C-alpha cells in the first residue's frame, strides 16, 4: 500500500471490505490527519483507533495524537498490543507526545488518571516509559516524566530500575537526572544485584561512583543555597575512559554538560 496517501480507488476498496481499522493505522503512520478523519468516518473500531494512537505516538505525530484523544475518544492509557502509547513515545524520544498524553490524562481525570498513565508498562517486559526513555538516552523525556510524577525506582519484570539501565548503558546524563530525583543506588534486581554491581559488570562502575560522589558534595550557589555540584569533568572523563577500555565496540564522546558517555559503534 502506498503510505504517502490513499487514492479514491484505495478508499473505495478499503471501505468495501470493512478495512477502516487498517486504513486509520496507515493514516496514523503517515501522519495524515485528513486521512485519519476519513478512516474514522468510514467506521474504524475503538481497537483500530487505539492502534492508530500507538502508531502515531511511536512516530511522534503530536497533532494526530491530540485529535485521537480529544475527538476520536481514544483512552490515552490503551495498550491494544501490550505496549501503551506513552511507553512507545518515551522510547522514541518524543517529548511533545509525552506532554500531550499527560495533558489529556490530567484534564480528563486529574492526578489519579495521570498516575495511571505513568504506571503503564510493556506487558512482556514490564518496562515503563521511564525505562524506555533511558533506553534511548533522552534526558529531556526522562526529566519530563519525572516532573510529571513518574516513579524513579519503578521496577521492570527483572526488577531493574531505570537507574540500573542507565548505568549499565553508561548514560551519564540520564543517571544524574534520576539520582537527583531520588533514585536509589541501593535498588536490587531480581538476582540480588545492586545498581552499582550491575554497572560494574557492564564496565561502568567508575561512572556510578563518580556520580555518587557528586551528589554527596554540596556546594553553595550565589544566594547561599546548598546544591550538588557536577562531578569534576576530568573525573568523569577518566571514569568513562576506563569503562570504554573494557567494553568492546565502544568509543568515547565528550559532552560539555554530561562529562563523557559511551557510544556503541
PDB file of C-alpha atoms in Angstrom:
ATOM      1  CA  UNK A   1       0.000   0.000   0.000  1.00  0.00           C
ATOM      2  CA  UNK A   2       1.190   3.487  -0.782  1.00  0.00           C
ATOM      3  CA  UNK A   3       1.808   5.143   2.580  1.00  0.00           C
ATOM      4  CA  UNK A   4       2.195   8.554   1.005  1.00  0.00           C
ATOM      5  CA  UNK A   5      -1.567   8.789   0.632  1.00  0.00           C
ATOM      6  CA  UNK A   6      -4.699   6.905  -0.352  1.00  0.00           C
ATOM      7  CA  UNK A   7      -6.268   7.407  -3.770  1.00  0.00           C
ATOM      8  CA  UNK A   8     -10.047   7.218  -4.354  1.00  0.00           C
ATOM      9  CA  UNK A   9      -9.770   3.610  -5.553  1.00  0.00           C
ATOM     10  CA  UNK A  10      -7.924   2.595  -2.412  1.00  0.00           C
ATOM     11  CA  UNK A  11     -10.518   4.195  -0.195  1.00  0.00           C
ATOM     12  CA  UNK A  12     -13.348   2.515  -2.096  1.00  0.00           C
ATOM     13  CA  UNK A  13     -11.595  -0.854  -1.884  1.00  0.00           C
ATOM     14  CA  UNK A  14     -10.867  -0.451   1.808  1.00  0.00           C
ATOM     15  CA  UNK A  15     -14.380   0.670   2.695  1.00  0.00           C
ATOM     16  CA  UNK A  16     -15.996  -2.082   0.663  1.00  0.00           C
ATOM     17  CA  UNK A  17     -14.036  -4.686   2.626  1.00  0.00           C
ATOM     18  CA  UNK A  18     -14.578  -3.063   6.009  1.00  0.00           C
ATOM     19  CA  UNK A  19     -10.887  -2.383   6.495  1.00  0.00           C
ATOM     20  CA  UNK A  20     -11.267   1.013   8.110  1.00  0.00           C
ATOM     21  CA  UNK A  21      -9.088  -0.168  11.019  1.00  0.00           C
ATOM     22  CA  UNK A  22      -6.158  -0.866   8.725  1.00  0.00           C
ATOM     23  CA  UNK A  23      -6.754   2.422   6.983  1.00  0.00           C
ATOM     24  CA  UNK A  24      -6.689   4.502  10.175  1.00  0.00           C
ATOM     25  CA  UNK A  25      -3.429   2.879  11.309  1.00  0.00           C
ATOM     26  CA  UNK A  26      -1.852   3.582   7.904  1.00  0.00           C
ATOM     27  CA  UNK A  27      -3.024   7.181   8.164  1.00  0.00           C
ATOM     28  CA  UNK A  28      -1.505   7.454  11.649  1.00  0.00           C
ATOM     29  CA  UNK A  29       1.848   6.098  10.462  1.00  0.00           C
ATOM     30  CA  UNK A  30       1.958   8.551   7.582  1.00  0.00           C
ATOM     31  CA  UNK A  31       0.940  11.443   9.838  1.00  0.00           C
ATOM     32  CA  UNK A  32      -2.116  12.407   7.793  1.00  0.00           C
ATOM     33  CA  UNK A  33      -4.845  13.928   9.944  1.00  0.00           C
ATOM     34  CA  UNK A  34      -7.161  14.228   6.914  1.00  0.00           C
ATOM     35  CA  UNK A  35      -6.876  10.531   6.119  1.00  0.00           C
ATOM     36  CA  UNK A  36      -7.268   9.577   9.768  1.00  0.00           C
ATOM     37  CA  UNK A  37     -10.513  11.537   9.927  1.00  0.00           C
ATOM     38  CA  UNK A  38     -11.746   9.824   6.786  1.00  0.00           C
ATOM     39  CA  UNK A  39     -10.937   6.426   8.247  1.00  0.00           C
ATOM     40  CA  UNK A  40     -12.761   7.341  11.444  1.00  0.00           C
ATOM     41  CA  UNK A  41     -15.799   8.367   9.426  1.00  0.00           C
ATOM     42  CA  UNK A  42     -15.569   5.103   7.481  1.00  0.00           C
ATOM     43  CA  UNK A  43     -16.158   3.171  10.698  1.00  0.00           C
ATOM     44  CA  UNK A  44     -12.819   2.457  12.348  1.00  0.00           C
ATOM     45  CA  UNK A  45     -13.368   0.471  15.544  1.00  0.00           C
ATOM     46  CA  UNK A  46     -12.161   1.503  19.027  1.00  0.00           C
ATOM     47  CA  UNK A  47      -9.393  -1.123  18.745  1.00  0.00           C
ATOM     48  CA  UNK A  48      -8.307   0.256  15.369  1.00  0.00           C
ATOM     49  CA  UNK A  49      -8.239   3.802  16.743  1.00  0.00           C
ATOM     50  CA  UNK A  50      -6.203   2.628  19.752  1.00  0.00           C
ATOM     51  CA  UNK A  51      -3.642   1.046  17.409  1.00  0.00           C
ATOM     52  CA  UNK A  52      -3.570   4.286  15.460  1.00  0.00           C
ATOM     53  CA  UNK A  53      -2.772   6.196  18.663  1.00  0.00           C
ATOM     54  CA  UNK A  54       0.107   3.831  19.377  1.00  0.00           C
ATOM     55  CA  UNK A  55       1.376   4.183  15.795  1.00  0.00           C
ATOM     56  CA  UNK A  56       1.439   7.978  15.821  1.00  0.00           C
ATOM     57  CA  UNK A  57       2.878   8.087  19.365  1.00  0.00           C
ATOM     58  CA  UNK A  58       5.801   5.978  18.132  1.00  0.00           C
ATOM     59  CA  UNK A  59       6.218   8.233  15.082  1.00  0.00           C
ATOM     60  CA  UNK A  60       5.886  11.483  17.030  1.00  0.00           C
ATOM     61  CA  UNK A  61       2.811  12.847  15.230  1.00  0.00           C
ATOM     62  CA  UNK A  62       1.623  15.016  18.110  1.00  0.00           C
ATOM     63  CA  UNK A  63      -1.222  16.700  16.223  1.00  0.00           C
ATOM     64  CA  UNK A  64      -2.721  13.324  15.360  1.00  0.00           C
ATOM     65  CA  UNK A  65      -2.252  12.172  18.954  1.00  0.00           C
ATOM     66  CA  UNK A  66      -4.233  15.150  20.221  1.00  0.00           C
ATOM     67  CA  UNK A  67      -7.031  14.543  17.691  1.00  0.00           C
ATOM     68  CA  UNK A  68      -7.313  10.833  18.528  1.00  0.00           C
ATOM     69  CA  UNK A  69      -7.540  11.660  22.218  1.00  0.00           C
ATOM     70  CA  UNK A  70      -9.891  14.632  22.056  1.00  0.00           C
ATOM     71  CA  UNK A  71     -12.116  13.916  19.050  1.00  0.00           C
ATOM     72  CA  UNK A  72     -11.916  10.165  18.477  1.00  0.00           C
ATOM     73  CA  UNK A  73     -12.196   9.410  22.193  1.00  0.00           C
ATOM     74  CA  UNK A  74      -9.218   7.047  22.492  1.00  0.00           C
ATOM     75  CA  UNK A  75      -8.032   6.234  26.015  1.00  0.00           C
ATOM     76  CA  UNK A  76      -4.513   7.639  26.479  1.00  0.00           C
ATOM     77  CA  UNK A  77      -3.518   4.550  28.509  1.00  0.00           C
ATOM     78  CA  UNK A  78      -4.735   1.984  25.974  1.00  0.00           C
ATOM     79  CA  UNK A  79      -2.425  -0.903  25.067  1.00  0.00           C
ATOM     80  CA  UNK A  80      -4.054  -2.884  22.248  1.00  0.00           C
ATOM     81  CA  UNK A  81      -0.864  -4.812  21.520  1.00  0.00           C
ATOM     82  CA  UNK A  82       0.589  -4.777  25.020  1.00  0.00           C
ATOM     83  CA  UNK A  83       2.572  -1.527  24.896  1.00  0.00           C
ATOM     84  CA  UNK A  84       0.921   1.788  25.905  1.00  0.00           C
ATOM     85  CA  UNK A  85       1.440   4.880  23.719  1.00  0.00           C
ATOM     86  CA  UNK A  86       3.346   6.708  26.482  1.00  0.00           C
ATOM     87  CA  UNK A  87       5.919   3.908  26.579  1.00  0.00           C
ATOM     88  CA  UNK A  88       6.240   3.989  22.780  1.00  0.00           C
ATOM     89  CA  UNK A  89       6.617   7.780  22.690  1.00  0.00           C
ATOM     90  CA  UNK A  90       9.190   7.792  25.509  1.00  0.00           C
ATOM     91  CA  UNK A  91      11.202   5.067  23.795  1.00  0.00           C
ATOM     92  CA  UNK A  92      11.400   7.167  20.649  1.00  0.00           C
ATOM     93  CA  UNK A  93      12.310  10.374  22.496  1.00  0.00           C
ATOM     94  CA  UNK A  94       9.105  12.246  21.572  1.00  0.00           C
ATOM     95  CA  UNK A  95       8.758  14.677  24.479  1.00  0.00           C
ATOM     96  CA  UNK A  96       5.877  16.590  22.818  1.00  0.00           C
ATOM     97  CA  UNK A  97       3.809  13.402  22.568  1.00  0.00           C
ATOM     98  CA  UNK A  98       4.610  12.563  26.201  1.00  0.00           C
ATOM     99  CA  UNK A  99       3.313  16.015  27.126  1.00  0.00           C
ATOM    100  CA  UNK A 100       0.154  15.662  25.036  1.00  0.00           C
ATOM    101  CA  UNK A 101      -0.726  12.302  26.614  1.00  0.00           C
ATOM    102  CA  UNK A 102      -0.078  13.641  30.108  1.00  0.00           C
ATOM    103  CA  UNK A 103      -2.104  16.818  29.499  1.00  0.00           C
ATOM    104  CA  UNK A 104      -5.081  14.779  28.307  1.00  0.00           C
ATOM    105  CA  UNK A 105      -4.900  12.392  31.253  1.00  0.00           C
ATOM    106  CA  UNK A 106      -4.745  15.256  33.732  1.00  0.00           C
ATOM    107  CA  UNK A 107      -7.596  17.120  32.038  1.00  0.00           C
ATOM    108  CA  UNK A 108      -9.818  14.029  31.994  1.00  0.00           C
ATOM    109  CA  UNK A 109      -9.172  12.627  35.453  1.00  0.00           C
ATOM    110  CA  UNK A 110      -6.701  14.740  37.381  1.00  0.00           C
ATOM    111  CA  UNK A 111      -3.817  13.288  39.357  1.00  0.00           C
ATOM    112  CA  UNK A 112      -5.288   9.778  39.580  1.00  0.00           C
ATOM    113  CA  UNK A 113      -5.588   9.400  35.831  1.00  0.00           C
ATOM    114  CA  UNK A 114      -2.113  10.835  35.327  1.00  0.00           C
ATOM    115  CA  UNK A 115      -0.723   8.246  37.757  1.00  0.00           C
ATOM    116  CA  UNK A 116      -2.482   5.510  35.800  1.00  0.00           C
ATOM    117  CA  UNK A 117      -0.852   6.774  32.602  1.00  0.00           C
ATOM    118  CA  UNK A 118       2.628   6.955  34.145  1.00  0.00           C
ATOM    119  CA  UNK A 119       2.354   3.463  35.641  1.00  0.00           C
ATOM    120  CA  UNK A 120       1.616   1.838  32.279  1.00  0.00           C
ATOM    121  CA  UNK A 121       4.218  -0.664  31.125  1.00  0.00           C
ATOM    122  CA  UNK A 122       5.141  -3.068  28.344  1.00  0.00           C
ATOM    123  CA  UNK A 123       3.152  -6.228  29.098  1.00  0.00           C
ATOM    124  CA  UNK A 124       6.027  -8.528  28.120  1.00  0.00           C
ATOM    125  CA  UNK A 125       8.997  -6.824  29.803  1.00  0.00           C
ATOM    126  CA  UNK A 126       7.414  -4.634  32.456  1.00  0.00           C
ATOM    127  CA  UNK A 127       9.373  -1.649  31.124  1.00  0.00           C
ATOM    128  CA  UNK A 128       7.623   1.648  31.827  1.00  0.00           C
ATOM    129  CA  UNK A 129       8.037   4.940  29.984  1.00  0.00           C
ATOM    130  CA  UNK A 130      10.996   5.914  32.177  1.00  0.00           C
ATOM    131  CA  UNK A 131      12.854   2.689  31.334  1.00  0.00           C
ATOM    132  CA  UNK A 132      12.284   3.309  27.625  1.00  0.00           C
ATOM    133  CA  UNK A 133      13.374   6.952  27.824  1.00  0.00           C
ATOM    134  CA  UNK A 134      16.628   5.832  29.451  1.00  0.00           C
ATOM    135  CA  UNK A 135      16.957   3.197  26.730  1.00  0.00           C
ATOM    136  CA  UNK A 136      17.064   5.864  24.028  1.00  0.00           C
ATOM    137  CA  UNK A 137      19.121   8.154  26.310  1.00  0.00           C
ATOM    138  CA  UNK A 138      16.629  11.020  26.057  1.00  0.00           C
ATOM    139  CA  UNK A 139      17.419  13.202  29.060  1.00  0.00           C
ATOM    140  CA  UNK A 140      14.620  15.567  28.060  1.00  0.00           C
ATOM    141  CA  UNK A 141      11.986  12.817  28.215  1.00  0.00           C
ATOM    142  CA  UNK A 142      13.435  11.397  31.451  1.00  0.00           C
ATOM    143  CA  UNK A 143      13.236  14.844  33.060  1.00  0.00           C
ATOM    144  CA  UNK A 144       9.696  15.436  31.765  1.00  0.00           C
ATOM    145  CA  UNK A 145       8.440  12.097  33.084  1.00  0.00           C
ATOM    146  CA  UNK A 146       9.993  12.704  36.495  1.00  0.00           C
ATOM    147  CA  UNK A 147       8.473  16.193  36.615  1.00  0.00           C
ATOM    148  CA  UNK A 148       5.074  14.650  35.863  1.00  0.00           C
ATOM    149  CA  UNK A 149       5.478  12.316  38.824  1.00  0.00           C
ATOM    150  CA  UNK A 150       6.939   9.127  37.365  1.00  0.00           C
ATOM    151  CA  UNK A 151       8.385   6.782  39.990  1.00  0.00           C
ATOM    152  CA  UNK A 152      12.208   6.944  39.663  1.00  0.00           C
ATOM    153  CA  UNK A 153      12.625   3.449  41.110  1.00  0.00           C
ATOM    154  CA  UNK A 154       9.893   1.710  39.098  1.00  0.00           C
ATOM    155  CA  UNK A 155      10.956  -1.931  38.516  1.00  0.00           C
ATOM    156  CA  UNK A 156      10.577  -3.890  35.296  1.00  0.00           C
ATOM    157  CA  UNK A 157       9.946  -7.649  35.144  1.00  0.00           C
ATOM    158  CA  UNK A 158      13.559  -8.298  36.153  1.00  0.00           C
ATOM    159  CA  UNK A 159      13.140  -5.776  38.999  1.00  0.00           C
ATOM    160  CA  UNK A 160      15.657  -3.488  37.321  1.00  0.00           C
ATOM    161  CA  UNK A 161      15.010   0.206  37.865  1.00  0.00           C
ATOM    162  CA  UNK A 162      15.651   2.936  35.278  1.00  0.00           C
ATOM    163  CA  UNK A 163      18.910   3.678  37.133  1.00  0.00           C
ATOM    164  CA  UNK A 164      20.039   0.062  36.620  1.00  0.00           C
ATOM    165  CA  UNK A 165      19.529   0.549  32.889  1.00  0.00           C
ATOM    166  CA  UNK A 166      21.149   3.999  32.790  1.00  0.00           C
ATOM    167  CA  UNK A 167      24.374   2.921  34.480  1.00  0.00           C
ATOM    168  CA  UNK A 168      24.508  -0.364  32.596  1.00  0.00           C
ATOM    169  CA  UNK A 169      24.466   1.716  29.381  1.00  0.00           C
ATOM    170  CA  UNK A 170      26.856   4.371  30.679  1.00  0.00           C
ATOM    171  CA  UNK A 171      24.157   7.039  30.187  1.00  0.00           C
ATOM    172  CA  UNK A 172      25.644   9.668  32.493  1.00  0.00           C
ATOM    173  CA  UNK A 173      23.095  12.447  31.969  1.00  0.00           C
ATOM    174  CA  UNK A 174      20.110  10.137  32.446  1.00  0.00           C
ATOM    175  CA  UNK A 175      21.683   8.615  35.571  1.00  0.00           C
ATOM    176  CA  UNK A 176      22.391  12.060  37.023  1.00  0.00           C
ATOM    177  CA  UNK A 177      18.794  13.162  36.370  1.00  0.00           C
ATOM    178  CA  UNK A 178      17.418  10.028  38.046  1.00  0.00           C
ATOM    179  CA  UNK A 179      19.718  10.345  41.065  1.00  0.00           C
ATOM    180  CA  UNK A 180      18.740  13.971  41.569  1.00  0.00           C
ATOM    181  CA  UNK A 181      15.097  12.860  41.529  1.00  0.00           C
ATOM    182  CA  UNK A 182      15.785  10.435  44.356  1.00  0.00           C
ATOM    183  CA  UNK A 183      16.528   7.177  42.516  1.00  0.00           C
ATOM    184  CA  UNK A 184      18.104   4.634  44.860  1.00  0.00           C
ATOM    185  CA  UNK A 185      21.605   3.374  44.161  1.00  0.00           C
ATOM    186  CA  UNK A 186      20.782   0.535  46.599  1.00  0.00           C
ATOM    187  CA  UNK A 187      17.928  -0.866  44.453  1.00  0.00           C
ATOM    188  CA  UNK A 188      18.410  -4.533  43.595  1.00  0.00           C
ATOM    189  CA  UNK A 189      17.337  -6.589  40.595  1.00  0.00           C
ATOM    190  CA  UNK A 190      15.647  -9.988  40.934  1.00  0.00           C
ATOM    191  CA  UNK A 191      19.035 -11.710  41.046  1.00  0.00           C
ATOM    192  CA  UNK A 192      20.082  -9.552  44.001  1.00  0.00           C
ATOM    193  CA  UNK A 193      22.476  -7.308  42.087  1.00  0.00           C
ATOM    194  CA  UNK A 194      22.550  -3.665  43.107  1.00  0.00           C
ATOM    195  CA  UNK A 195      22.777  -0.770  40.687  1.00  0.00           C
ATOM    196  CA  UNK A 196      26.498  -0.431  41.389  1.00  0.00           C
ATOM    197  CA  UNK A 197      27.123  -4.158  40.901  1.00  0.00           C
ATOM    198  CA  UNK A 198      25.314  -4.165  37.567  1.00  0.00           C
ATOM    199  CA  UNK A 199      27.247  -1.072  36.491  1.00  0.00           C
ATOM    200  CA  UNK A 200      30.490  -2.805  37.425  1.00  0.00           C
ATOM    201  CA  UNK A 201      29.608  -5.884  35.376  1.00  0.00           C
ATOM    202  CA  UNK A 202      28.942  -3.585  32.410  1.00  0.00           C
ATOM    203  CA  UNK A 203      32.235  -1.747  32.833  1.00  0.00           C
ATOM    204  CA  UNK A 204      30.664   1.482  34.144  1.00  0.00           C
ATOM    205  CA  UNK A 205      31.311   1.277  37.897  1.00  0.00           C
ATOM    206  CA  UNK A 206      33.631   4.296  37.777  1.00  0.00           C
ATOM    207  CA  UNK A 207      30.812   6.400  36.337  1.00  0.00           C
ATOM    208  CA  UNK A 208      28.437   5.261  39.077  1.00  0.00           C
ATOM    209  CA  UNK A 209      30.919   6.093  41.818  1.00  0.00           C
ATOM    210  CA  UNK A 210      31.716   9.493  40.307  1.00  0.00           C
ATOM    211  CA  UNK A 211      28.012  10.356  40.273  1.00  0.00           C
ATOM    212  CA  UNK A 212      27.637   9.139  43.857  1.00  0.00           C
ATOM    213  CA  UNK A 213      30.421  11.468  44.953  1.00  0.00           C
ATOM    214  CA  UNK A 214      28.848  14.320  43.018  1.00  0.00           C
ATOM    215  CA  UNK A 215      25.589  14.015  44.920  1.00  0.00           C
ATOM    216  CA  UNK A 216      27.381  13.782  48.257  1.00  0.00           C
ATOM    217  CA  UNK A 217      29.324  17.035  47.709  1.00  0.00           C
ATOM    218  CA  UNK A 218      27.072  20.030  48.388  1.00  0.00           C
ATOM    219  CA  UNK A 219      28.179  23.476  47.277  1.00  0.00           C
ATOM    220  CA  UNK A 220      26.645  26.909  47.754  1.00  0.00           C
ATOM    221  CA  UNK A 221      25.171  28.925  44.902  1.00  0.00           C
ATOM    222  CA  UNK A 222      25.445  32.700  44.689  1.00  0.00           C
ATOM    223  CA  UNK A 223      22.458  33.091  47.057  1.00  0.00           C
ATOM    224  CA  UNK A 224      23.967  30.762  49.636  1.00  0.00           C
ATOM    225  CA  UNK A 225      21.678  27.820  48.895  1.00  0.00           C
ATOM    226  CA  UNK A 226      23.129  24.315  49.058  1.00  0.00           C
ATOM    227  CA  UNK A 227      23.035  22.111  45.965  1.00  0.00           C
ATOM    228  CA  UNK A 228      25.050  19.310  44.414  1.00  0.00           C
ATOM    229  CA  UNK A 229      27.984  20.276  42.272  1.00  0.00           C
ATOM    230  CA  UNK A 230      28.543  18.495  38.966  1.00  0.00           C
ATOM    231  CA  UNK A 231      31.248  15.896  39.154  1.00  0.00           C
ATOM    232  CA  UNK A 232      34.630  17.074  38.000  1.00  0.00           C
ATOM    233  CA  UNK A 233      34.802  16.767  34.204  1.00  0.00           C
ATOM    234  CA  UNK A 234      38.234  15.165  34.362  1.00  0.00           C
ATOM    235  CA  UNK A 235      36.977  12.580  36.845  1.00  0.00           C
ATOM    236  CA  UNK A 236      34.022  11.656  34.653  1.00  0.00           C
ATOM    237  CA  UNK A 237      36.256  11.588  31.595  1.00  0.00           C
ATOM    238  CA  UNK A 238      38.686   9.265  33.341  1.00  0.00           C
ATOM    239  CA  UNK A 239      35.832   7.053  34.515  1.00  0.00           C
ATOM    240  CA  UNK A 240      34.358   6.818  31.049  1.00  0.00           C
ATOM    241  CA  UNK A 241      37.760   6.125  29.517  1.00  0.00           C
ATOM    242  CA  UNK A 242      38.293   3.291  31.969  1.00  0.00           C
ATOM    243  CA  UNK A 243      34.861   1.878  31.170  1.00  0.00           C
ATOM    244  CA  UNK A 244      35.340   2.197  27.416  1.00  0.00           C
ATOM    245  CA  UNK A 245      38.672   0.401  27.536  1.00  0.00           C
ATOM    246  CA  UNK A 246      36.918  -2.701  28.823  1.00  0.00           C
ATOM    247  CA  UNK A 247      33.836  -2.607  26.625  1.00  0.00           C
ATOM    248  CA  UNK A 248      34.356  -3.925  23.070  1.00  0.00           C
ATOM    249  CA  UNK A 249      32.905  -1.835  20.271  1.00  0.00           C
ATOM    250  CA  UNK A 250      32.678   1.380  22.279  1.00  0.00           C
ATOM    251  CA  UNK A 251      34.022   4.803  21.510  1.00  0.00           C
ATOM    252  CA  UNK A 252      34.220   7.770  23.877  1.00  0.00           C
ATOM    253  CA  UNK A 253      32.401  11.018  23.178  1.00  0.00           C
ATOM    254  CA  UNK A 254      32.652  14.234  25.182  1.00  0.00           C
ATOM    255  CA  UNK A 255      29.666  16.357  26.146  1.00  0.00           C
ATOM    256  CA  UNK A 256      30.022  19.712  27.850  1.00  0.00           C
ATOM    257  CA  UNK A 257      27.254  19.136  30.387  1.00  0.00           C
ATOM    258  CA  UNK A 258      27.451  15.402  30.885  1.00  0.00           C
ATOM    259  CA  UNK A 259      31.116  14.511  31.264  1.00  0.00           C
ATOM    260  CA  UNK A 260      31.821  11.566  28.992  1.00  0.00           C
ATOM    261  CA  UNK A 261      29.331   8.982  27.866  1.00  0.00           C
ATOM    262  CA  UNK A 262      29.772   5.833  25.805  1.00  0.00           C
ATOM    263  CA  UNK A 263      28.694   5.438  22.228  1.00  0.00           C
ATOM    264  CA  UNK A 264      28.412   1.927  20.796  1.00  0.00           C
ATOM    265  CA  UNK A 265      29.822   1.653  17.276  1.00  0.00           C
TER     266      UNK A 265
END
